[in-house]
mmCIF file of C-alpha atoms in Angstrom:
data_model
loop_
_atom_site.group_PDB
_atom_site.id
_atom_site.type_symbol
_atom_site.label_atom_id
_atom_site.label_comp_id
_atom_site.label_asym_id
_atom_site.label_seq_id
_atom_site.Cartn_x
_atom_site.Cartn_y
_atom_site.Cartn_z
ATOM 1 C CA MET A 807 8.864 -17.122 -13.135
ATOM 2 C CA THR A 808 5.814 -17.406 -15.122
ATOM 3 C CA THR A 809 5.384 -14.383 -17.641
ATOM 4 C CA TYR A 810 1.867 -12.877 -17.553
ATOM 5 C CA ASN A 811 0.281 -9.964 -19.803
ATOM 6 C CA TRP A 812 -0.351 -6.851 -17.797
ATOM 7 C CA GLY A 813 -2.757 -4.071 -18.615
ATOM 8 C CA ILE A 814 -2.766 -0.641 -16.716
ATOM 9 C CA ILE A 815 -5.712 1.560 -15.612
ATOM 10 C CA GLY A 816 -4.999 4.800 -15.122
ATOM 11 C CA THR A 817 -2.004 6.961 -16.757
ATOM 12 C CA GLY A 818 -1.032 9.302 -14.121
ATOM 13 C CA ARG A 819 2.448 9.707 -12.480
ATOM 14 C CA ILE A 820 2.528 6.549 -10.461
ATOM 15 C CA ALA A 821 1.471 4.490 -13.785
ATOM 16 C CA ASP A 822 4.242 6.447 -15.444
ATOM 17 C CA TYR A 823 6.793 5.239 -12.992
ATOM 18 C CA PHE A 824 5.442 1.621 -12.925
ATOM 19 C CA ALA A 825 5.632 1.467 -16.466
ATOM 20 C CA GLU A 826 9.436 2.794 -16.512
ATOM 21 C CA VAL A 827 10.344 0.249 -14.152
ATOM 22 C CA PHE A 828 8.343 -2.442 -15.511
ATOM 23 C CA PRO A 829 10.644 -5.777 -15.484
ATOM 24 C CA THR A 830 11.570 -7.941 -18.454
ATOM 25 C CA SER A 831 10.286 -10.925 -16.498
ATOM 26 C CA GLN A 832 6.735 -9.726 -17.331
ATOM 27 C CA HIS A 833 4.899 -8.377 -20.436
ATOM 28 C CA LEU A 834 3.073 -5.000 -20.165
ATOM 29 C CA TYR A 835 0.503 -5.328 -22.553
ATOM 30 C CA GLY A 836 -1.990 -2.572 -22.680
ATOM 31 C CA VAL A 837 -3.110 0.603 -21.174
ATOM 32 C CA ALA A 838 -6.427 2.553 -20.701
ATOM 33 C CA ALA A 839 -7.212 6.100 -19.475
ATOM 34 C CA HIS A 840 -10.411 7.209 -17.884
ATOM 35 C CA LYS A 841 -12.358 9.630 -20.469
ATOM 36 C CA ASP A 842 -9.534 9.192 -22.978
ATOM 37 C CA ASP A 843 -8.437 12.249 -24.782
ATOM 38 C CA GLY A 844 -5.395 10.573 -26.319
ATOM 39 C CA ARG A 845 -3.604 10.049 -23.379
ATOM 40 C CA ALA A 846 -3.544 6.024 -23.383
ATOM 41 C CA ALA A 847 -2.127 6.391 -26.981
ATOM 42 C CA ALA A 848 0.579 8.840 -25.741
ATOM 43 C CA PHE A 849 1.445 6.724 -22.774
ATOM 44 C CA ALA A 850 1.772 3.414 -24.709
ATOM 45 C CA ALA A 851 3.993 5.437 -27.451
ATOM 46 C CA LYS A 852 6.234 6.649 -24.490
ATOM 47 C CA HIS A 853 6.566 3.174 -22.982
ATOM 48 C CA LYS A 854 6.528 1.015 -26.204
ATOM 49 C CA VAL A 855 3.044 -0.576 -24.788
ATOM 50 C CA ALA A 856 1.670 -2.560 -27.819
ATOM 51 C CA HIS A 857 -1.933 -1.801 -27.004
ATOM 52 C CA ALA A 858 -3.871 1.330 -26.020
ATOM 53 C CA TYR A 859 -7.778 1.058 -25.275
ATOM 54 C CA PRO A 860 -10.454 3.659 -25.647
ATOM 55 C CA ASP A 861 -11.920 2.865 -22.162
ATOM 56 C CA TYR A 862 -11.455 0.608 -19.260
ATOM 57 C CA ALA A 863 -14.132 -1.847 -20.175
ATOM 58 C CA SER A 864 -12.394 -2.419 -23.467
ATOM 59 C CA LEU A 865 -8.970 -3.089 -21.643
ATOM 60 C CA LEU A 866 -10.816 -5.375 -19.022
ATOM 61 C CA ALA A 867 -12.874 -7.175 -22.268
ATOM 62 C CA ASP A 868 -9.368 -8.395 -23.632
ATOM 63 C CA PRO A 869 -8.875 -11.928 -22.939
ATOM 64 C CA ALA A 870 -5.376 -11.512 -23.481
ATOM 65 C CA ILE A 871 -4.646 -9.669 -20.251
ATOM 66 C CA ASP A 872 -4.064 -11.497 -17.307
ATOM 67 C CA ILE A 873 -3.265 -9.097 -14.567
ATOM 68 C CA VAL A 874 -4.468 -5.690 -14.252
ATOM 69 C CA TYR A 875 -2.717 -2.702 -12.366
ATOM 70 C CA VAL A 876 -5.063 -0.232 -10.783
ATOM 71 C CA ALA A 877 -3.152 3.154 -10.655
ATOM 72 C CA THR A 878 -6.344 5.478 -10.242
ATOM 73 C CA THR A 879 -7.028 7.888 -7.225
ATOM 74 C CA HIS A 880 -8.417 6.162 -3.947
ATOM 75 C CA ASN A 881 -12.095 7.086 -4.826
ATOM 76 C CA PHE A 882 -11.954 5.064 -7.943
ATOM 77 C CA HIS A 883 -10.240 2.067 -6.622
ATOM 78 C CA TYR A 884 -13.237 -0.018 -5.494
ATOM 79 C CA ASP A 885 -15.126 0.381 -8.927
ATOM 80 C CA ASN A 886 -12.080 -0.353 -10.940
ATOM 81 C CA ILE A 887 -11.037 -3.434 -8.964
ATOM 82 C CA LYS A 888 -14.739 -4.977 -8.890
ATOM 83 C CA ALA A 889 -14.749 -4.526 -12.565
ATOM 84 C CA ALA A 890 -11.400 -6.027 -13.104
ATOM 85 C CA LEU A 891 -12.522 -9.107 -10.927
ATOM 86 C CA ASN A 892 -15.834 -9.488 -12.731
ATOM 87 C CA ALA A 893 -13.764 -9.498 -16.004
ATOM 88 C CA GLY A 894 -11.546 -12.548 -14.554
ATOM 89 C CA LYS A 895 -8.436 -10.217 -13.961
ATOM 90 C CA HIS A 896 -6.168 -10.535 -11.190
ATOM 91 C CA VAL A 897 -5.672 -7.455 -9.837
ATOM 92 C CA LEU A 898 -2.604 -5.358 -8.247
ATOM 93 C CA ALA A 899 -4.098 -2.229 -6.891
ATOM 94 C CA GLU A 900 -2.369 1.171 -5.465
ATOM 95 C CA LYS A 901 -2.736 1.769 -1.813
ATOM 96 C CA ALA A 902 -4.608 2.390 -0.103
ATOM 97 C CA ILE A 903 -6.740 -0.452 -1.876
ATOM 98 C CA THR A 904 -10.006 0.735 -0.869
ATOM 99 C CA LEU A 905 -11.699 3.588 1.215
ATOM 100 C CA ASN A 906 -12.934 1.226 3.700
ATOM 101 C CA GLU A 907 -13.318 -2.356 5.348
ATOM 102 C CA ALA A 908 -16.602 -2.962 3.875
ATOM 103 C CA GLN A 909 -15.389 -2.391 0.227
ATOM 104 C CA LEU A 910 -12.318 -4.348 0.861
ATOM 105 C CA ASP A 911 -14.082 -7.487 2.465
ATOM 106 C CA GLU A 912 -16.493 -7.401 -0.524
ATOM 107 C CA LEU A 913 -13.598 -7.703 -3.200
ATOM 108 C CA VAL A 914 -11.769 -9.990 -1.227
ATOM 109 C CA LEU A 915 -14.900 -12.360 -1.142
ATOM 110 C CA LEU A 916 -15.412 -11.794 -5.035
ATOM 111 C CA ALA A 917 -11.697 -12.371 -5.788
ATOM 112 C CA ALA A 918 -11.850 -15.868 -3.666
ATOM 113 C CA GLN A 919 -15.023 -16.766 -5.392
ATOM 114 C CA ARG A 920 -13.688 -16.309 -8.631
ATOM 115 C CA ARG A 921 -10.091 -17.721 -7.801
ATOM 116 C CA LEU A 922 -8.491 -14.649 -8.473
ATOM 117 C CA ILE A 923 -5.606 -12.671 -6.635
ATOM 118 C CA LEU A 924 -6.310 -9.211 -5.039
ATOM 119 C CA MET A 925 -3.098 -7.560 -3.852
ATOM 120 C CA GLU A 926 -2.196 -4.263 -2.591
ATOM 121 C CA ALA A 927 0.826 -2.574 -4.173
ATOM 122 C CA GLN A 928 2.370 -1.817 -0.790
ATOM 123 C CA THR A 929 6.055 -1.376 -0.975
ATOM 124 C CA ILE A 930 6.573 -2.347 2.615
ATOM 125 C CA TYR A 931 5.248 -5.817 1.952
ATOM 126 C CA HIS A 932 7.672 -6.326 -0.835
ATOM 127 C CA MET A 933 10.950 -4.653 -0.103
ATOM 128 C CA PRO A 934 13.506 -7.432 0.478
ATOM 129 C CA LEU A 935 14.893 -5.513 3.559
ATOM 130 C CA TYR A 936 11.802 -6.720 5.576
ATOM 131 C CA HIS A 937 12.314 -10.169 4.844
ATOM 132 C CA ALA A 938 15.777 -9.869 5.652
ATOM 133 C CA LEU A 939 14.581 -8.373 9.208
ATOM 134 C CA ASP A 940 12.431 -11.468 9.508
ATOM 135 C CA GLU A 941 15.583 -13.752 9.300
ATOM 136 C CA PHE A 942 17.461 -11.261 11.573
ATOM 137 C CA LYS A 943 14.825 -11.334 14.201
ATOM 138 C CA ALA A 944 14.345 -15.246 14.085
ATOM 139 C CA ALA A 945 18.327 -15.724 14.131
ATOM 140 C CA HIS A 946 18.796 -13.086 17.161
ATOM 141 C CA GLN A 947 15.598 -14.736 18.983
ATOM 142 C CA LEU A 948 14.063 -11.208 19.211
ATOM 143 C CA GLY A 949 10.653 -12.479 19.740
ATOM 144 C CA ARG A 950 7.256 -10.213 19.846
ATOM 145 C CA PRO A 951 7.891 -6.370 19.700
ATOM 146 C CA LYS A 952 6.884 -4.450 22.957
ATOM 147 C CA MET A 953 6.782 -1.054 21.286
ATOM 148 C CA ILE A 954 6.399 0.368 17.641
ATOM 149 C CA GLN A 955 6.908 4.092 17.247
ATOM 150 C CA VAL A 956 6.140 5.064 13.632
ATOM 151 C CA ALA A 957 5.599 8.648 11.952
ATOM 152 C CA PHE A 958 5.057 10.095 8.500
ATOM 153 C CA GLY A 959 4.653 13.670 7.875
ATOM 154 C CA THR A 960 4.858 15.775 4.574
ATOM 155 C CA HIS A 961 4.068 19.502 3.544
ATOM 156 C CA VAL A 962 1.307 19.451 1.168
ATOM 157 C CA PRO A 963 0.596 23.094 -0.254
ATOM 158 C CA ASN A 964 -2.709 24.603 0.722
ATOM 159 C CA ASP A 965 -4.435 24.160 -2.455
ATOM 160 C CA PRO A 966 -7.859 23.000 -2.011
ATOM 161 C CA GLU A 967 -8.001 21.206 -5.621
ATOM 162 C CA ASP A 968 -4.893 19.263 -4.708
ATOM 163 C CA ARG A 969 -5.605 15.624 -4.782
ATOM 164 C CA LEU A 970 -4.424 14.856 -1.184
ATOM 165 C CA LEU A 971 -6.700 17.941 0.056
ATOM 166 C CA ASN A 972 -9.595 17.200 -2.096
ATOM 167 C CA PRO A 973 -12.572 15.265 -0.496
ATOM 168 C CA GLN A 974 -13.909 14.357 -3.822
ATOM 169 C CA LEU A 975 -10.700 12.349 -4.513
ATOM 170 C CA ALA A 976 -10.575 10.864 -1.069
ATOM 171 C CA GLY A 977 -7.649 12.924 -0.055
ATOM 172 C CA GLY A 978 -6.394 13.257 3.506
ATOM 173 C CA ALA A 979 -3.215 11.842 5.214
ATOM 174 C CA MET A 980 -4.639 8.499 6.377
ATOM 175 C CA LEU A 981 -5.154 6.722 2.772
ATOM 176 C CA ASP A 982 -1.943 8.601 1.168
ATOM 177 C CA ILE A 983 0.780 8.441 3.959
ATOM 178 C CA GLY A 984 -0.920 6.999 6.836
ATOM 179 C CA ILE A 985 -1.297 3.572 4.909
ATOM 180 C CA TYR A 986 2.579 3.308 5.035
ATOM 181 C CA ALA A 987 2.799 3.884 8.683
ATOM 182 C CA LEU A 988 0.006 1.521 9.502
ATOM 183 C CA SER A 989 1.445 -1.111 7.012
ATOM 184 C CA PHE A 990 4.743 -0.717 8.694
ATOM 185 C CA ALA A 991 3.359 -1.431 12.245
ATOM 186 C CA ARG A 992 1.267 -4.273 11.207
ATOM 187 C CA ARG A 993 4.263 -5.793 9.230
ATOM 188 C CA PHE A 994 6.025 -6.131 12.553
ATOM 189 C CA MET A 995 3.239 -6.872 14.776
ATOM 190 C CA THR A 996 2.853 -10.691 15.307
ATOM 191 C CA GLU A 997 -1.075 -10.714 15.325
ATOM 192 C CA SER A 998 -4.150 -8.408 14.359
ATOM 193 C CA PRO A 999 -4.101 -5.107 16.138
ATOM 194 C CA THR A 1000 -7.098 -3.008 17.654
ATOM 195 C CA LEU A 1001 -7.386 0.271 17.721
ATOM 196 C CA LEU A 1002 -7.132 1.771 21.402
ATOM 197 C CA ALA A 1003 -7.552 5.513 20.933
ATOM 198 C CA THR A 1004 -7.031 8.239 18.069
ATOM 199 C CA GLN A 1005 -7.309 11.894 17.594
ATOM 200 C CA MET A 1006 -7.435 13.914 14.463
ATOM 201 C CA VAL A 1007 -7.247 17.698 13.349
ATOM 202 C CA PRO A 1008 -8.922 18.257 9.697
ATOM 203 C CA THR A 1009 -7.704 20.682 6.998
ATOM 204 C CA ALA A 1010 -9.660 23.335 5.766
ATOM 205 C CA THR A 1011 -11.292 21.072 3.220
ATOM 206 C CA GLY A 1012 -12.461 18.770 5.834
ATOM 207 C CA VAL A 1013 -10.033 15.651 4.890
ATOM 208 C CA ASP A 1014 -7.765 14.406 7.950
ATOM 209 C CA ASP A 1015 -4.404 16.444 8.511
ATOM 210 C CA ARG A 1016 -2.648 15.607 11.899
ATOM 211 C CA SER A 1017 -3.571 12.572 13.654
ATOM 212 C CA SER A 1018 -2.390 10.120 16.219
ATOM 213 C CA LEU A 1019 -3.309 6.774 16.803
ATOM 214 C CA LEU A 1020 -2.691 3.830 19.416
ATOM 215 C CA LEU A 1021 -2.940 0.184 18.569
ATOM 216 C CA THR A 1022 -2.554 -2.994 20.535
ATOM 217 C CA THR A 1023 -2.824 -6.617 20.239
ATOM 218 C CA ALA A 1024 -3.695 -9.342 22.290
ATOM 219 C CA HIS A 1025 -0.289 -9.951 23.665
ATOM 220 C CA GLN A 1026 0.118 -6.349 24.448
ATOM 221 C CA GLU A 1027 2.304 -5.335 21.533
ATOM 222 C CA GLN A 1028 1.631 -1.569 21.359
ATOM 223 C CA ALA A 1029 2.281 0.732 18.017
ATOM 224 C CA GLN A 1030 2.335 4.896 18.300
ATOM 225 C CA ILE A 1031 1.652 6.375 14.916
ATOM 226 C CA ALA A 1032 1.847 9.851 14.339
ATOM 227 C CA LEU A 1033 0.622 11.390 10.498
ATOM 228 C CA ALA A 1034 0.845 15.051 9.449
ATOM 229 C CA LEU A 1035 -0.348 16.049 5.893
ATOM 230 C CA GLN A 1036 0.729 19.726 6.143
ATOM 231 C CA THR A 1037 3.581 19.432 8.405
ATOM 232 C CA ASN A 1038 6.868 17.788 8.068
ATOM 233 C CA LEU A 1039 8.135 14.724 10.249
ATOM 234 C CA PRO A 1040 10.868 12.364 10.030
ATOM 235 C CA ASN A 1041 9.789 9.392 8.222
ATOM 236 C CA ARG A 1042 10.885 6.931 10.731
ATOM 237 C CA GLY A 1043 9.944 3.586 12.207
ATOM 238 C CA VAL A 1044 11.495 2.377 15.670
ATOM 239 C CA VAL A 1045 10.349 -1.283 16.703
ATOM 240 C CA ALA A 1046 11.805 -2.054 20.263
ATOM 241 C CA TYR A 1047 12.225 -5.471 21.665
ATOM 242 C CA GLU A 1048 13.447 -6.852 25.033
ATOM 243 C CA ASN A 1049 16.801 -7.093 23.781
ATOM 244 C CA GLY A 1050 17.254 -3.745 21.324
ATOM 245 C CA TYR A 1051 15.368 -1.805 18.846
ATOM 246 C CA LEU A 1052 15.603 -1.718 14.919
ATOM 247 C CA THR A 1053 15.134 1.859 13.367
ATOM 248 C CA ILE A 1054 14.341 2.372 9.735
ATOM 249 C CA THR A 1055 14.370 5.587 8.276
ATOM 250 C CA ASP A 1056 12.295 6.351 4.965
ATOM 251 C CA TYR A 1057 10.676 3.069 5.532
ATOM 252 C CA GLY A 1058 8.293 3.072 2.541
ATOM 253 C CA ARG A 1059 11.266 2.105 0.423
ATOM 254 C CA ALA A 1060 13.811 1.139 2.873
ATOM 255 C CA THR A 1061 17.188 -0.911 2.153
ATOM 256 C CA THR A 1062 18.692 -0.183 5.396
ATOM 257 C CA ALA A 1063 17.967 -0.821 9.186
ATOM 258 C CA ILE A 1064 20.024 -0.258 12.288
ATOM 259 C CA PHE A 1065 19.805 -2.898 15.201
ATOM 260 C CA THR A 1066 20.795 -1.261 18.330
ATOM 261 C CA GLY A 1067 21.439 -3.800 21.178
ATOM 262 C CA LEU A 1068 21.274 -3.243 24.986
ATOM 263 C CA ASP A 1069 25.003 -2.364 24.742
ATOM 264 C CA GLY A 1070 24.222 0.580 22.529
ATOM 265 C CA LYS A 1071 26.321 -0.999 19.763
ATOM 266 C CA ASN A 1072 24.735 -0.824 16.218
ATOM 267 C CA GLN A 1073 24.396 -3.213 13.570
ATOM 268 C CA GLU A 1074 23.639 -2.630 10.040
ATOM 269 C CA ILE A 1075 20.874 -4.832 7.917
ATOM 270 C CA GLU A 1076 20.947 -4.137 4.128
ATOM 271 C CA ALA A 1077 18.888 -5.685 1.385
ATOM 272 C CA GLY A 1078 17.361 -4.620 -1.570
ATOM 273 C CA ASP A 1079 17.297 -1.497 -4.125
ATOM 274 C CA ASN A 1080 14.892 1.271 -3.665
ATOM 275 C CA SER A 1081 14.940 1.722 -7.174
ATOM 276 C CA LEU A 1082 13.232 -1.685 -8.014
ATOM 277 C CA ALA A 1083 10.567 -1.113 -5.471
ATOM 278 C CA PHE A 1084 8.117 -1.547 -8.160
ATOM 279 C CA VAL A 1085 9.602 -4.355 -9.364
ATOM 280 C CA TYR A 1086 9.407 -6.280 -6.324
ATOM 281 C CA GLU A 1087 5.893 -5.618 -6.125
ATOM 282 C CA ILE A 1088 5.181 -6.814 -9.731
ATOM 283 C CA GLU A 1089 7.289 -9.882 -9.276
ATOM 284 C CA ASP A 1090 5.640 -10.718 -6.062
ATOM 285 C CA MET A 1091 2.167 -10.286 -7.720
ATOM 286 C CA ALA A 1092 3.282 -12.567 -10.640
ATOM 287 C CA ASN A 1093 4.439 -15.307 -8.026
ATOM 288 C CA ALA A 1094 1.170 -14.959 -6.209
ATOM 289 C CA VAL A 1095 -0.989 -15.662 -9.342
ATOM 290 C CA THR A 1096 1.212 -18.661 -10.133
ATOM 291 C CA THR A 1097 0.996 -20.119 -6.536
ATOM 292 C CA GLY A 1098 -2.608 -19.052 -6.033
ATOM 293 C CA SER A 1099 -1.699 -17.723 -2.603
ATOM 294 C CA ASP A 1100 -0.949 -14.122 -1.342
ATOM 295 C CA PRO A 1101 0.932 -14.098 1.932
ATOM 296 C CA THR A 1102 0.414 -10.003 2.156
ATOM 297 C CA LEU A 1103 -3.221 -10.145 2.163
ATOM 298 C CA ARG A 1104 -3.867 -10.533 5.924
ATOM 299 C CA TRP A 1105 -1.446 -7.360 6.676
ATOM 300 C CA THR A 1106 -3.985 -5.407 3.930
ATOM 301 C CA ARG A 1107 -7.010 -6.366 5.490
ATOM 302 C CA ASP A 1108 -6.026 -5.763 9.198
ATOM 303 C CA THR A 1109 -4.560 -2.349 8.065
ATOM 304 C CA MET A 1110 -7.732 -1.421 6.512
ATOM 305 C CA THR A 1111 -9.874 -2.493 9.547
ATOM 306 C CA ILE A 1112 -7.780 -0.177 11.502
ATOM 307 C CA ILE A 1113 -8.117 2.960 8.969
ATOM 308 C CA THR A 1114 -11.885 2.207 8.926
ATOM 309 C CA ALA A 1115 -12.148 2.325 12.801
ATOM 310 C CA ALA A 1116 -9.864 5.549 12.896
ATOM 311 C CA ARG A 1117 -12.070 7.355 10.253
ATOM 312 C CA ARG A 1118 -15.465 6.267 12.293
ATOM 313 C CA ALA A 1119 -13.755 7.732 15.162
ATOM 314 C CA TRP A 1120 -12.942 11.024 13.448
ATOM 315 C CA GLY A 1121 -16.499 11.101 11.583
ATOM 316 C CA VAL A 1122 -14.558 11.389 8.456
ATOM 317 C CA THR A 1123 -16.678 10.296 5.111
ATOM 318 C CA TYR A 1124 -16.132 10.821 1.586
ATOM 319 C CA PRO A 1125 -19.043 11.940 -0.647
ATOM 320 C CA ASP A 1126 -21.263 9.077 -2.037
ATOM 321 C CA GLU A 1127 -19.430 6.708 0.597
ATOM 322 C CA THR A 1128 -22.439 4.813 2.140
ATOM 323 C CA ASP A 1129 -20.440 1.889 3.563
ATOM 324 C CA LEU A 1130 -18.388 3.256 6.298
#
């Protein structure tokens, strides 16, 4: 595997964990924080990163950096990714990759024009279990899925300043947890889905709390999705085929799936290590840069199309968002 120099934009919790598990096959070269007050230097010291930059622009201007990991909040992703691409850097960006489809389309075009890789750091697209399930489906000739049911619910304290409830930070269930449920459904669907119907109940701050979505494809593969930001739900996905169904619990970083056949017997499929979720993303990104091809981009684009359609139906926009 080719070794690349990586830079991190953002020094929050997810960046901290990213640096903790960063694999030796790659080189974590530098870090920058927004409106830095010593955070980048403290982060670099903690994780033994050689270079701490005074701002994002300085990091992006360093020709030594090949790949930038964008670990900022959702509302900053578009600007951060665009700046990195314009600086000639490949980008691995946290999910949801952008706020809406128009932003993503612009960035995908820019990346293509500059022959750069833009990849979403979506664990579902990189965990080995899902590759193992592809092989299982082929070996057992499961064909197209008939029905997918997927839920994700959590319990965020009712604090209007919380990132997940704050519209200024592009909060809400869809962009934070819904991206997992939609990515799960898209990972199993054999073609691009469309949104048939959706309903949403907002939080007191106006961002989406509880919602349900119904998706379908040209071959009538259906997906039912349930999301909740302030109500716990079992984070579980079920994918039903003609001859049985798969059940994946805690599917974001799952390492085990259960296939239940028509006879009611269960078969366990195992692959991967959930503590290495970021490592799989990082190594897949490095391989994509080396090959010049990202096999996950089509899923990211289809998922963002559904997110945008749902938010339009709900009438939910964020401050200064003019392109929904």
